[in-house]
Coordinates of C-alpha atoms and ligand atoms in Angstrom, one line a residue:
X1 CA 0.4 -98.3 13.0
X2 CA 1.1 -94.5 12.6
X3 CA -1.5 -91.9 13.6
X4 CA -3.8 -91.7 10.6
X5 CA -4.2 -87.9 10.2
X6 CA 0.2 -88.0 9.2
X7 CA -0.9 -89.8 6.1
X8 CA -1.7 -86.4 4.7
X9 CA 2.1 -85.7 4.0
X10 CA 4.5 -87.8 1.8
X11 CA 7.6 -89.4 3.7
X12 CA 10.9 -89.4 2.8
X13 CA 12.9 -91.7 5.0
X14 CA 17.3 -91.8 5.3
X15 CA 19.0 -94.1 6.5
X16 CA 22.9 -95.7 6.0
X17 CA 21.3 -99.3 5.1
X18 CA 17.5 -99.3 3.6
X19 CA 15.2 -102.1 3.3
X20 CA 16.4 -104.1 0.4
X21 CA 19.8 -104.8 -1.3
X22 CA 20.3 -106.1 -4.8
X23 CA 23.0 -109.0 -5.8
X24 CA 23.9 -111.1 -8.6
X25 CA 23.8 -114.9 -8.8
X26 CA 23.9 -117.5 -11.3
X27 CA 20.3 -116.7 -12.3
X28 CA 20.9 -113.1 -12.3
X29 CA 19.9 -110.1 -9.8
X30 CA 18.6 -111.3 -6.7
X31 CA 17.0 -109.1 -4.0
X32 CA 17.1 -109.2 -0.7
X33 CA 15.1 -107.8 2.1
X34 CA 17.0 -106.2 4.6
X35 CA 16.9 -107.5 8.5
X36 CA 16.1 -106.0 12.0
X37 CA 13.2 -104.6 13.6
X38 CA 13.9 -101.0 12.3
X39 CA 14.1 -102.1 8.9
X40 CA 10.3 -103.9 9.6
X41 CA 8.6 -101.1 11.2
X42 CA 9.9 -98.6 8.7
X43 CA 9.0 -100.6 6.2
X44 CA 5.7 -101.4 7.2
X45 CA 5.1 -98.1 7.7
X46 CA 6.7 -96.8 4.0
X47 CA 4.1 -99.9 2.4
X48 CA 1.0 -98.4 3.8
X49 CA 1.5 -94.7 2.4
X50 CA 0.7 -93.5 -0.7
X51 CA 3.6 -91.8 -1.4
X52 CA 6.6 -92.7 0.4
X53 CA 10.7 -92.9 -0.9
X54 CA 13.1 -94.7 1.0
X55 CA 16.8 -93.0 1.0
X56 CA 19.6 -95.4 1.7
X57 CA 23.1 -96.0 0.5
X58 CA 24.2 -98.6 -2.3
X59 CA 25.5 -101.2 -0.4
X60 CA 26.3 -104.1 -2.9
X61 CA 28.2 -103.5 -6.6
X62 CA 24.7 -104.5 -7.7
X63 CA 23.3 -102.0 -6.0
X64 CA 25.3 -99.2 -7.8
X65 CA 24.4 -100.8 -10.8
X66 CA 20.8 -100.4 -10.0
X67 CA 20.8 -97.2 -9.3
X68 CA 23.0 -96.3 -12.5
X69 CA 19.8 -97.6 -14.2
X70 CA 17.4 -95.6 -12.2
X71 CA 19.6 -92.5 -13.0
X72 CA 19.7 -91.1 -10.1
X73 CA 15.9 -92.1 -9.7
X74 CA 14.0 -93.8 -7.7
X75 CA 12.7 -97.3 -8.1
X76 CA 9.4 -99.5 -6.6
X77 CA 10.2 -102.3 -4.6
X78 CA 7.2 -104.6 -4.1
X79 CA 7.9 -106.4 -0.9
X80 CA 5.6 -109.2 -0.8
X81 CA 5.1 -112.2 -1.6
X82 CA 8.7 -111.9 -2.3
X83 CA 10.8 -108.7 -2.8
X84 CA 11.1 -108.0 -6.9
X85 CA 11.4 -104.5 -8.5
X86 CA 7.9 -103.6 -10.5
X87 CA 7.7 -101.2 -13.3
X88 CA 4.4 -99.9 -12.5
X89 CA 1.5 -101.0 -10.4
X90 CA 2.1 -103.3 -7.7
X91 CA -0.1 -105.7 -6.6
X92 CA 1.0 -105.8 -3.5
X93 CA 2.8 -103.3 0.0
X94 CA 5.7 -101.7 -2.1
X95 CA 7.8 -99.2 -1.4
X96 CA 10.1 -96.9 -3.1
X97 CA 13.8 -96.9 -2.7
X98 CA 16.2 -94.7 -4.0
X99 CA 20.1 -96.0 -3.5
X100 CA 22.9 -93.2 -3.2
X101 CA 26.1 -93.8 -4.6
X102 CA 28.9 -91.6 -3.9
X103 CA 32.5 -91.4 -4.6
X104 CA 34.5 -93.9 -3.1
X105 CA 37.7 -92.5 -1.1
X106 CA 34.7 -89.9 0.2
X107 CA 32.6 -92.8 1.4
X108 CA 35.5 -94.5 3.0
X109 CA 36.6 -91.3 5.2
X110 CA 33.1 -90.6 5.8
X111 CA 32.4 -94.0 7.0
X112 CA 35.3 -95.7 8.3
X113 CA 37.2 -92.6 9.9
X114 CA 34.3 -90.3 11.1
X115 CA 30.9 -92.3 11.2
X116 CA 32.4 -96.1 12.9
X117 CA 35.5 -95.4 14.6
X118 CA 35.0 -91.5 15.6
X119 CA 31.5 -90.6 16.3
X120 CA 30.9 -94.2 17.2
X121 CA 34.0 -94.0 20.3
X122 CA 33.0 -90.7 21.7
X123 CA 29.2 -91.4 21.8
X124 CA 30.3 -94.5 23.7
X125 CA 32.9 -93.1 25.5
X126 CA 35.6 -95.6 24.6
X127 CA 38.5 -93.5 24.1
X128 CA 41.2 -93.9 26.2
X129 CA 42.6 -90.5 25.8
X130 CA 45.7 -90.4 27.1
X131 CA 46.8 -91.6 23.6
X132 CA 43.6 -91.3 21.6
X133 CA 42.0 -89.6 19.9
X134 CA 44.6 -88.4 17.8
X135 CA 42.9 -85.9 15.2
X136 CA 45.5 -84.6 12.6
X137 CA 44.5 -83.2 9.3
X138 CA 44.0 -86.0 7.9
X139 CA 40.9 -86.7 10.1
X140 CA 39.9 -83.0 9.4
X141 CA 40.2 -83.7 5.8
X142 CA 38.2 -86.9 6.1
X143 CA 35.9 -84.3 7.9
X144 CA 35.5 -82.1 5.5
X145 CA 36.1 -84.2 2.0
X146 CA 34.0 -87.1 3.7
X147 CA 31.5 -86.8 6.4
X148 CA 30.0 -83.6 5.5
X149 CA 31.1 -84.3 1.7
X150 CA 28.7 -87.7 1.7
X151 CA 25.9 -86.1 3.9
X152 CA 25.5 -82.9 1.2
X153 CA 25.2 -85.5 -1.1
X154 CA 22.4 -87.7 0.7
X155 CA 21.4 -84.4 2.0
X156 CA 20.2 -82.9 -1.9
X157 CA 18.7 -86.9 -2.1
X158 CA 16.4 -86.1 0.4
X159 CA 16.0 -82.6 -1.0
X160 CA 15.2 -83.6 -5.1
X161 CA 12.5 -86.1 -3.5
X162 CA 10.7 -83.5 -1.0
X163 CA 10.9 -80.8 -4.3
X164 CA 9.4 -83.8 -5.9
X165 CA 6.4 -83.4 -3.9
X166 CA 5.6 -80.0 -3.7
X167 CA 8.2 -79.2 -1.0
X168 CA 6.1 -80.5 1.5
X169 CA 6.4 -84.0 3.4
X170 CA 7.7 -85.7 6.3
X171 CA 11.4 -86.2 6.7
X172 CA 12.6 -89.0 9.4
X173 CA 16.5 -89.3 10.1
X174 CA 18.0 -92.3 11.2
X175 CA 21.6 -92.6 13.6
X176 CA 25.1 -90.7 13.4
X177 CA 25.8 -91.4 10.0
X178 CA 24.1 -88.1 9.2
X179 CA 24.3 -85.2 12.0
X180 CA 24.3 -82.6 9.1
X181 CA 21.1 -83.5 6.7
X182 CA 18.5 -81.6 8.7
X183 CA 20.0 -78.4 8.6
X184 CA 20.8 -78.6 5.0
X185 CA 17.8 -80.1 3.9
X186 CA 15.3 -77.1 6.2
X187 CA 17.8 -74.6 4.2
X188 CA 16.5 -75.8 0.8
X189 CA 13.0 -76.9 1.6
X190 CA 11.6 -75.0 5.0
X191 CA 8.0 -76.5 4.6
X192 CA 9.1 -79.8 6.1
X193 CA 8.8 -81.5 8.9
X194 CA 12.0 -83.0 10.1
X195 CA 12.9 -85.7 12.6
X196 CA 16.4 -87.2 13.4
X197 CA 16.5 -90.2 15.5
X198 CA 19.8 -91.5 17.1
X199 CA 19.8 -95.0 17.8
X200 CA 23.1 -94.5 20.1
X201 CA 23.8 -93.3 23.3
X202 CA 24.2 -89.4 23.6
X203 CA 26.9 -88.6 26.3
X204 CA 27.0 -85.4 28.0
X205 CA 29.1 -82.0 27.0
X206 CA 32.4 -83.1 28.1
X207 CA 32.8 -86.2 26.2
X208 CA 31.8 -83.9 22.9
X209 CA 34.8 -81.9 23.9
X210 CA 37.4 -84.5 22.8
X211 CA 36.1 -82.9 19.0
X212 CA 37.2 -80.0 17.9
X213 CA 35.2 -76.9 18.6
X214 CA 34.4 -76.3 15.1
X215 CA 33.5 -80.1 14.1
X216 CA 31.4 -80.4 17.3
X217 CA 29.4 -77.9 16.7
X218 CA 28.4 -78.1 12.9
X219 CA 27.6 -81.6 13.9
X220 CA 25.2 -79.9 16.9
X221 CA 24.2 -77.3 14.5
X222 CA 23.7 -79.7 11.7
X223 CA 21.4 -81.5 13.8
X224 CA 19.2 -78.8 15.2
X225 CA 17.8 -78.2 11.3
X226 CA 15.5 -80.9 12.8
X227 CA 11.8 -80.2 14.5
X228 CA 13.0 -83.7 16.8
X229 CA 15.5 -85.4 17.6
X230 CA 14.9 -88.2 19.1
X231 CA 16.5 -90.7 21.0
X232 CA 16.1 -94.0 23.6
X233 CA 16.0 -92.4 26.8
X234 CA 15.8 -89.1 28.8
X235 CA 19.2 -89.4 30.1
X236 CA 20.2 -88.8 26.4
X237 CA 17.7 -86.3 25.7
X238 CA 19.1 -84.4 28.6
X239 CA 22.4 -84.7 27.4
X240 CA 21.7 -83.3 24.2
X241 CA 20.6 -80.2 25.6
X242 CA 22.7 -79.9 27.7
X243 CA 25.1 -80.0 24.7
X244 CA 23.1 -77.1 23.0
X245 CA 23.4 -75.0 26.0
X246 CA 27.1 -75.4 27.0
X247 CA 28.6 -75.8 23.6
X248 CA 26.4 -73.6 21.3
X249 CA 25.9 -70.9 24.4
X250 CA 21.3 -71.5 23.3
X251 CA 18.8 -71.1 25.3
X252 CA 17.2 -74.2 26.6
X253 CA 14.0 -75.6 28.9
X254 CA 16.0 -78.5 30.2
X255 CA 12.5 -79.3 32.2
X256 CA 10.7 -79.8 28.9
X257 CA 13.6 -80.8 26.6
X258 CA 13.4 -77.7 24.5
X259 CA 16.5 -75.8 22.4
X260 CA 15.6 -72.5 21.1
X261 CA 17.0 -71.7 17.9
X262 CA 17.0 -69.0 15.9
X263 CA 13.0 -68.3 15.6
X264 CA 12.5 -72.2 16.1
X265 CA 11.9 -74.6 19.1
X266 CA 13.5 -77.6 18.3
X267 CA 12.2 -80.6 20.5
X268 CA 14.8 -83.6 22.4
X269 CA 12.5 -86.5 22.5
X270 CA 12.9 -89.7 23.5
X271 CA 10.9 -93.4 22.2
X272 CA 12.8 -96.2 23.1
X273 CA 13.3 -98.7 20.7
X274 CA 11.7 -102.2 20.7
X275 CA 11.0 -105.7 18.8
X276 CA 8.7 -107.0 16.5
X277 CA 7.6 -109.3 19.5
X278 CA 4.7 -111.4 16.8
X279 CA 7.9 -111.6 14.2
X280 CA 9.9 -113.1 17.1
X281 CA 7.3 -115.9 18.3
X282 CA 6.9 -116.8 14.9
X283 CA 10.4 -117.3 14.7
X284 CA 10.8 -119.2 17.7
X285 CA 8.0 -121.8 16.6
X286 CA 10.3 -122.8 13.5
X287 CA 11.6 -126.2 12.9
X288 CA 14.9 -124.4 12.9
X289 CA 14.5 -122.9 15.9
X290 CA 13.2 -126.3 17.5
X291 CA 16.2 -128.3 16.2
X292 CA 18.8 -125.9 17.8
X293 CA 17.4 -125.7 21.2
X294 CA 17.0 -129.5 20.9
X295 CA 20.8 -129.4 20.4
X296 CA 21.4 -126.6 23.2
X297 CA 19.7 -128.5 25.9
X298 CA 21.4 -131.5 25.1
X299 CA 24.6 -129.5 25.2
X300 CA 24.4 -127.3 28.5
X301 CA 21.4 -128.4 30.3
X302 CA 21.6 -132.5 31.3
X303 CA 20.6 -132.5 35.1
X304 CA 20.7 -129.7 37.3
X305 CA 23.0 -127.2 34.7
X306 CA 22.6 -123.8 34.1
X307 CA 23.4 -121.5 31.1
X308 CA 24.9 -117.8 31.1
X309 CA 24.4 -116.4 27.2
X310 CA 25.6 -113.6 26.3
X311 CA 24.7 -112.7 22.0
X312 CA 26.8 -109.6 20.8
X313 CA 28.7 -107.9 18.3
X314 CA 32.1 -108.3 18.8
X315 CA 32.2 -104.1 19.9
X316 CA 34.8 -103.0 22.6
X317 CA 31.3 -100.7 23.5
X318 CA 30.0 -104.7 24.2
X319 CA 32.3 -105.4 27.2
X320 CA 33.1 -108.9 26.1
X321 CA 36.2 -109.0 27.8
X322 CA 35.1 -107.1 31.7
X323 CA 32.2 -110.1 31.1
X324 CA 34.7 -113.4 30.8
X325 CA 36.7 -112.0 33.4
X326 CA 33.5 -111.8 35.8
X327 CA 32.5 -115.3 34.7
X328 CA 36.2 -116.4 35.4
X329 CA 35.4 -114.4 39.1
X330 CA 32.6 -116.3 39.5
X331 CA 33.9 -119.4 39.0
X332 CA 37.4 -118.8 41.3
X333 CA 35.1 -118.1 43.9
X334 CA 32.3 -120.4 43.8
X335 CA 34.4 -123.9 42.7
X336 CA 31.3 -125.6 43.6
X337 CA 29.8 -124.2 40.3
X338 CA 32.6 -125.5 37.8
X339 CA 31.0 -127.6 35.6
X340 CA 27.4 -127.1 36.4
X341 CA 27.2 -123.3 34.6
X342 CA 28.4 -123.0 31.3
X343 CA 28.7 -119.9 29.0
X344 CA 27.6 -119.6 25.7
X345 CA 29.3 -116.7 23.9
X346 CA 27.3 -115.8 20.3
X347 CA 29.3 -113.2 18.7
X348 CA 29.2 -112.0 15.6
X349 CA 32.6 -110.3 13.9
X350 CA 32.2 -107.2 13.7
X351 CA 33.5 -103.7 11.9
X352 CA 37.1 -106.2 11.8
X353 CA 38.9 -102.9 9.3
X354 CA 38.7 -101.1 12.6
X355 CA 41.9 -102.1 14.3
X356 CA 40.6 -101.4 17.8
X357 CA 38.0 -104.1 16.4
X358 CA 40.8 -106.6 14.7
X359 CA 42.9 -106.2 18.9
X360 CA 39.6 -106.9 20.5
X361 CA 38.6 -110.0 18.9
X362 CA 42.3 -111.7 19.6
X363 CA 41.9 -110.6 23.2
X364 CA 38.6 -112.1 23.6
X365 CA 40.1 -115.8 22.4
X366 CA 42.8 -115.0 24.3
X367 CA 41.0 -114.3 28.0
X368 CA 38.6 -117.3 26.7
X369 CA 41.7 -119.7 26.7
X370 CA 42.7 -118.7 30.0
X371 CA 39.7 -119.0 31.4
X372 CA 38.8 -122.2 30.1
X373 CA 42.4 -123.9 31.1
X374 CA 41.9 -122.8 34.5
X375 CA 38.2 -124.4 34.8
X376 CA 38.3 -127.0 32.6
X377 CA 36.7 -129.7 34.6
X378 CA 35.7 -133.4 33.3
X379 CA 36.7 -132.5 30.2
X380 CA 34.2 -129.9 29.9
X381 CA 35.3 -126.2 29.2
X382 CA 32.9 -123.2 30.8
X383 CA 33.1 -121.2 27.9
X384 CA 31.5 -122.2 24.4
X385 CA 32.7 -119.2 21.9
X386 CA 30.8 -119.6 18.8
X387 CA 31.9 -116.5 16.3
X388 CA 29.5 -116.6 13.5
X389 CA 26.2 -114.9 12.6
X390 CA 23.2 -117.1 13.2
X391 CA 20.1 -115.6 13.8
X392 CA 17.5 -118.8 14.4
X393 CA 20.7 -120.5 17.1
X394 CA 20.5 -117.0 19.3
X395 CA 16.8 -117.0 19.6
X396 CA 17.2 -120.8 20.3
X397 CA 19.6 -119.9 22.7
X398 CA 17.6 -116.9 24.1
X399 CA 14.2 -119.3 24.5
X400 CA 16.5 -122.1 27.0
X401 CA 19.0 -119.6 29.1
X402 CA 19.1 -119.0 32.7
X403 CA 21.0 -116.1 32.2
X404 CA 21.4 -113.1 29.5
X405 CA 24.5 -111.3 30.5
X406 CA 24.6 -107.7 28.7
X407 CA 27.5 -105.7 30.3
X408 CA 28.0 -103.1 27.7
X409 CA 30.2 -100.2 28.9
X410 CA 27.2 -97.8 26.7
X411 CA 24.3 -99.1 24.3
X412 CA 22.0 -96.8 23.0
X413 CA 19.2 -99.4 23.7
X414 CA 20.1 -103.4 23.0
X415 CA 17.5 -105.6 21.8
X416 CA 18.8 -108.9 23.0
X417 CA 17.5 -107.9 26.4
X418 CA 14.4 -107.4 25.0
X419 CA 14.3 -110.1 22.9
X420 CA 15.3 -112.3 25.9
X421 CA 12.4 -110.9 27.9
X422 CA 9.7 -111.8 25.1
X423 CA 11.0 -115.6 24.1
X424 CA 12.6 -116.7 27.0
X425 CA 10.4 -120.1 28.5
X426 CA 13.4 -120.7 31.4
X427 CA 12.4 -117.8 33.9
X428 CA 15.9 -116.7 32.3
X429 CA 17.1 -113.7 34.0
X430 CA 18.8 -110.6 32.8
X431 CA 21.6 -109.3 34.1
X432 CA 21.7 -105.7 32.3
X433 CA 24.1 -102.7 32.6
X434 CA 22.8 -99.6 34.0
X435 CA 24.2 -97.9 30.6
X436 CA 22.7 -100.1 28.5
X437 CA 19.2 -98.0 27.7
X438 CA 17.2 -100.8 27.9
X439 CA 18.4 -100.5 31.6
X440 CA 15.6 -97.3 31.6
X441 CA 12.8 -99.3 30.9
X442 CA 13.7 -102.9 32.2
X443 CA 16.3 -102.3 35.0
X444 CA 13.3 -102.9 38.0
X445 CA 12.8 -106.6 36.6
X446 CA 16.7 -107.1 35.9
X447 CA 19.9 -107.7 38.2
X448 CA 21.6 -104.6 37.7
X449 CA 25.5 -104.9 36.4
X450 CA 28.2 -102.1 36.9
X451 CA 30.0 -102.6 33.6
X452 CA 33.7 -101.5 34.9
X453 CA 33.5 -103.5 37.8
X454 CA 34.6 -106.9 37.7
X455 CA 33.2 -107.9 41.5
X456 CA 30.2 -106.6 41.4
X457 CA 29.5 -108.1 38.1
X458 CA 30.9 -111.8 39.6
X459 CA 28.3 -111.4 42.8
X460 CA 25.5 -110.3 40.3
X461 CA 25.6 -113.5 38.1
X462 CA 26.0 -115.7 41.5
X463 CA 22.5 -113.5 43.0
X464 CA 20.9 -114.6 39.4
X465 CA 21.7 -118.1 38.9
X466 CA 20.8 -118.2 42.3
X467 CA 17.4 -116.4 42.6
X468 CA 14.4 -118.5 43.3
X469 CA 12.6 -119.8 40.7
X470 CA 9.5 -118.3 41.3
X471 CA 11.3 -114.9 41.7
X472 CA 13.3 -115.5 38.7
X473 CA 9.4 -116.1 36.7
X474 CA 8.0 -113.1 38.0
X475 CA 10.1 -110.7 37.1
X476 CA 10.6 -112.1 33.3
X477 CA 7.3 -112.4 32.9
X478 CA 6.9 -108.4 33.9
X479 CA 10.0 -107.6 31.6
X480 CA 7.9 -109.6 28.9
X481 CA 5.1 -108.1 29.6
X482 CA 6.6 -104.4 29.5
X483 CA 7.8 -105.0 26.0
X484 CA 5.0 -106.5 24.8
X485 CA 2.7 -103.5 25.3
X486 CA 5.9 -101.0 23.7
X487 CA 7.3 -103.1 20.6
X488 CA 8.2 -101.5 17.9
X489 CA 5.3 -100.5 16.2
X490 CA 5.3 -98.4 19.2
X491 CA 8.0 -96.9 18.6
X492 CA 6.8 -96.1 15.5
X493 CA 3.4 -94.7 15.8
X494 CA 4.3 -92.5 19.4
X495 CA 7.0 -90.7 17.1
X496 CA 4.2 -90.2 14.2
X497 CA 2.0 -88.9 17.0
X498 CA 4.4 -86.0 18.1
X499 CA 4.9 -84.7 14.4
X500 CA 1.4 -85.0 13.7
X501 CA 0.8 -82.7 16.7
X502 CA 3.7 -80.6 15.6
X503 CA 2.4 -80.5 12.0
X504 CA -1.0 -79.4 13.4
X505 CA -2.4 -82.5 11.8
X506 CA -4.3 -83.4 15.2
Ligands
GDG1 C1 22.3 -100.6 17.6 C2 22.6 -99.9 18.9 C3 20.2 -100.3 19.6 C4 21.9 -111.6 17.1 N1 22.6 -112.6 16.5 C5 22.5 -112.4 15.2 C6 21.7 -111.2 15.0 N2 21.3 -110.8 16.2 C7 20.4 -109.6 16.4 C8 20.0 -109.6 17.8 C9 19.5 -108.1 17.9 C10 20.5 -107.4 17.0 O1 21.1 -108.4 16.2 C11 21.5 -106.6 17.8 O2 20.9 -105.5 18.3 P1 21.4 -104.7 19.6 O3 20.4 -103.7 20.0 O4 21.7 -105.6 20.7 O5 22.8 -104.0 19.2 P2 23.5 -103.1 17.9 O6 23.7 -104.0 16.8 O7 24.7 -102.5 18.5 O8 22.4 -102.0 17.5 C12 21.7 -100.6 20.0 C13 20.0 -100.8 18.2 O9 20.9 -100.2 17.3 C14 18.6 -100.4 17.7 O10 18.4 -99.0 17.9 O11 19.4 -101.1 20.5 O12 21.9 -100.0 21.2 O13 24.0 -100.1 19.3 O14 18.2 -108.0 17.3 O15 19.0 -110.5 18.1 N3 21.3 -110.8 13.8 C15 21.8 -111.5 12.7 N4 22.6 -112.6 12.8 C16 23.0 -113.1 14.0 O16 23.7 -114.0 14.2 N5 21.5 -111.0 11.5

């Protein structure tokens, strides 16, 4: 839990998707809590202040009906025992919430041109570009009328609830949906204390070329308004000063992670992100839980079998595809394992109005087929592709496999290797990407995976399935132990520490 002395200021908190969401059934509005380790640890943190406002999108039509009523306002969410809205004084952690609704064409080009498929490919570097990006006006109208429309919008959100209280409080940022808050919210209210945290990779310079000069750089600038920005690792803390030096021409301490700005420093940070390890062994020990791996075991692991897993959105940025055609490898190459390893595919469809997203799903279930014909052996197919979203199955599945194969081309951080690490009772081991960020922390207890190439990944899932058991033990069980002792409420409270500091609260 955060430092003590921060609880001084008030915090105001953005972010695309905030901690609860309304909806409407039969019996009326419902309310639900939102999911994911972030939302937890935010929340936590939001229910132990005094004074604390959540800033998050309407997500739901019932949403924008709620915030119709609160005009603009905010409302108090009491979280437990079960999340309702209360008029006045809780009796138990709430937290305030105050859901932006803006208009809707402006949403859609400021989500679902700039914010998903834009920023979202160049971060990850999944352009192509010999044929994309193509960036006619209408993208720089979707620029202009959307992404920095819709974040002036959240922006004077944030700005109403720090005038609110006295001018003074602490702002945290979350992810690429908002590059230009900070500088408009230090503009209008230049007591705060501002942080922005990115939860995806940062490349270097050269992949923030393929934007124009102009939109690259309000999007730099935009983002220096903060006194942090923080991110998962120091690679992409390094990049992003890098990017302040070559493409706004500042002065930087590249040692220290330091852009000087106008009369300001501002600080490149980096806390990578974690679980709620206690709110994943709780999960695990569920009857739910218990009746899926019952089912999985039964399924993959009669005799001497062994499981690959792999649990992903179904993002190009995932490498689905590169990771079938290595299991196909493997299998080509090693017939003695056809129909003792299976592979269990959980994906969940994902972003599917994207239609790099729409072509990616068909070629997955079309590389799937192939590989399956070819290997099909006693009537048994390798490959098990399950598309739906079922949280309890993956940590099922994540508790019983030998191996967790995360290939992603980039990922700013990816929990289900961590989550793997912390659950896992198999000696499972994980086969992780250099460019996943998780790689930074985890990389000395995993096999490591080149993402683009095929071979190399093929060899590396032989070396794991493989590996001696004992080894295979050891190394999860320093992986576990690693993030056990920096889970999320880590995260949290070394982030709280630096802008305490800063704040000259310490
Ligand atoms: C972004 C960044 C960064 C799995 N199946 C279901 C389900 N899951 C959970 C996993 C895990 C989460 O979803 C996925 O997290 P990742 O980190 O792997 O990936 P992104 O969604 O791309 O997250 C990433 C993260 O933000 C945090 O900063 O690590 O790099 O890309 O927790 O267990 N969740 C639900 N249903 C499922 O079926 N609801």
């Amino acid at each position: 839990m955060p430092a003590t002395p921060i609880l001084n200021l008030p915090l105001v908190l953005l972010s695309n998707r905030g901690p609860v969401s309304f909806d409407r059934d039969v019996s009326g509005r419902t309310v639900n809590r939102g999911a994911g380790g972030l939302v937890s640890a935010l929340s936590g943190l939001a229910e132990h202040l005094d004074d604390a406002v959540w800033v998050c999108g309407a997500s739901t039509e019932e949403d924008a009906v709620v915030a119709s009523e609160a005009q603009g306002g905010s409302i108090l969410v009491q979280t437990s025992p079960y999340p309702h809205v209360v008029e006045d004084e809780p009796d138990g952690p709430s937290i305030r919430v105050r859901l932006v609704t803006t208009d809707p064409a402006a949403y859609a080009d400021f989500y679902s041109v700039w914010s998903n498929p834009i920023l979202w490919f160049v971060q990850h570097g999944l352009y192509g570009r010999a044929l994309s990006p193509v960036i006619t006006l209408a993208e720089h109208d979707a620029f202009e009328n959307g992404y920095a429309a819709v974040n002036r919008v959240y922006a004077d959100a944030v700005v109403d609830e720090v005038r609110a209280r006295g001018g003074k409080a602490l702002v945290l940022l979350q992810d690429y949906h908002f590059y230009l808050v900070a500088e408009r919210v230090r503009e209008l209210c230049p007591d705060v204390v501002l942080t922005h945290f990115i939860h995806i990779p940062w490349p270097g310079p050269d992949e923030w070329r393929i934007l124009p000069a102009g939109i690259r750089e309000r999007l730099l600038r935009g983002l220096l308004g903060s006194d942090v920005v923080g991110f998962h690792t120091r690679r992409y803390a390094r990049h992003f000063v890098l990017c302040a030096q070559d493409l706004l021409g500042l002065d930087v301490d590249l040692d220290n992670l330091l852009v000087f700005v106008d009369d300001r420093v501002v600080r490149a940070r980096y806390y990578p992100i974690s679980v709620d390890t206690a709110a994943l062994e709780a999960t695990l020990s569920t009857e739910d839980v218990a009746g899926h791996v019952a089912m999985l075991r039964y399924t993959f692991l009669d005799g001497e079998r062994q499981l690959i897993l792999r649990v992903d959105r179904t993002d190009p940025s995932k490498n689905v595809v590169r990771g079938f055609l290595a299991f196909g490898a493997l299998l080509d190459q090693h017939p003695e394992l056809v129909g003792k390893v299976s592979f269990l595919a959980l994906l969940q469809p994902s972003r599917t109005d994207v239609p790099e997203y729409a072509d990616y799903i068909a070629l997955i279930g079309a590389v799937v087929a192939e590989i399956n014909a070819r290997h099909t052996k006693d009537g048994r197919q390798p490959i098990d592709l399950r598309m739906a979203e079922d949280f309890p199955l993956a940590v099922a599945a994540y508790s019983i496999c030998d191996v967790i194969l995360v290939n992603a081309l980039a990922d700013g951080m990816n929990l289900v290797t961590k989550e793997v690490a912390v659950v896992n009772r198999r000696g499972g081991v994980l086969a992780l990407s250099e460019n996943a960020g998780a790689h930074e922390e985890l990389g000395e207890y995993a096999v490591t995976l080149h993402p683009f190439d095929v071979q190399q990944m093929a060899d590396a899932l032989y070396g794991a399935l493989t590996m001696p058991l004992e080894e295979r033990q050891r190394r999860l069980a320093a992986a576990a132990e690693q993030v056990r002792t920096h889970d999320v409420g880590r995260w949290l409270s070394d982030q709280l520490d630096d802008l305490a500091q800063l704040a000259g609260y310490l």
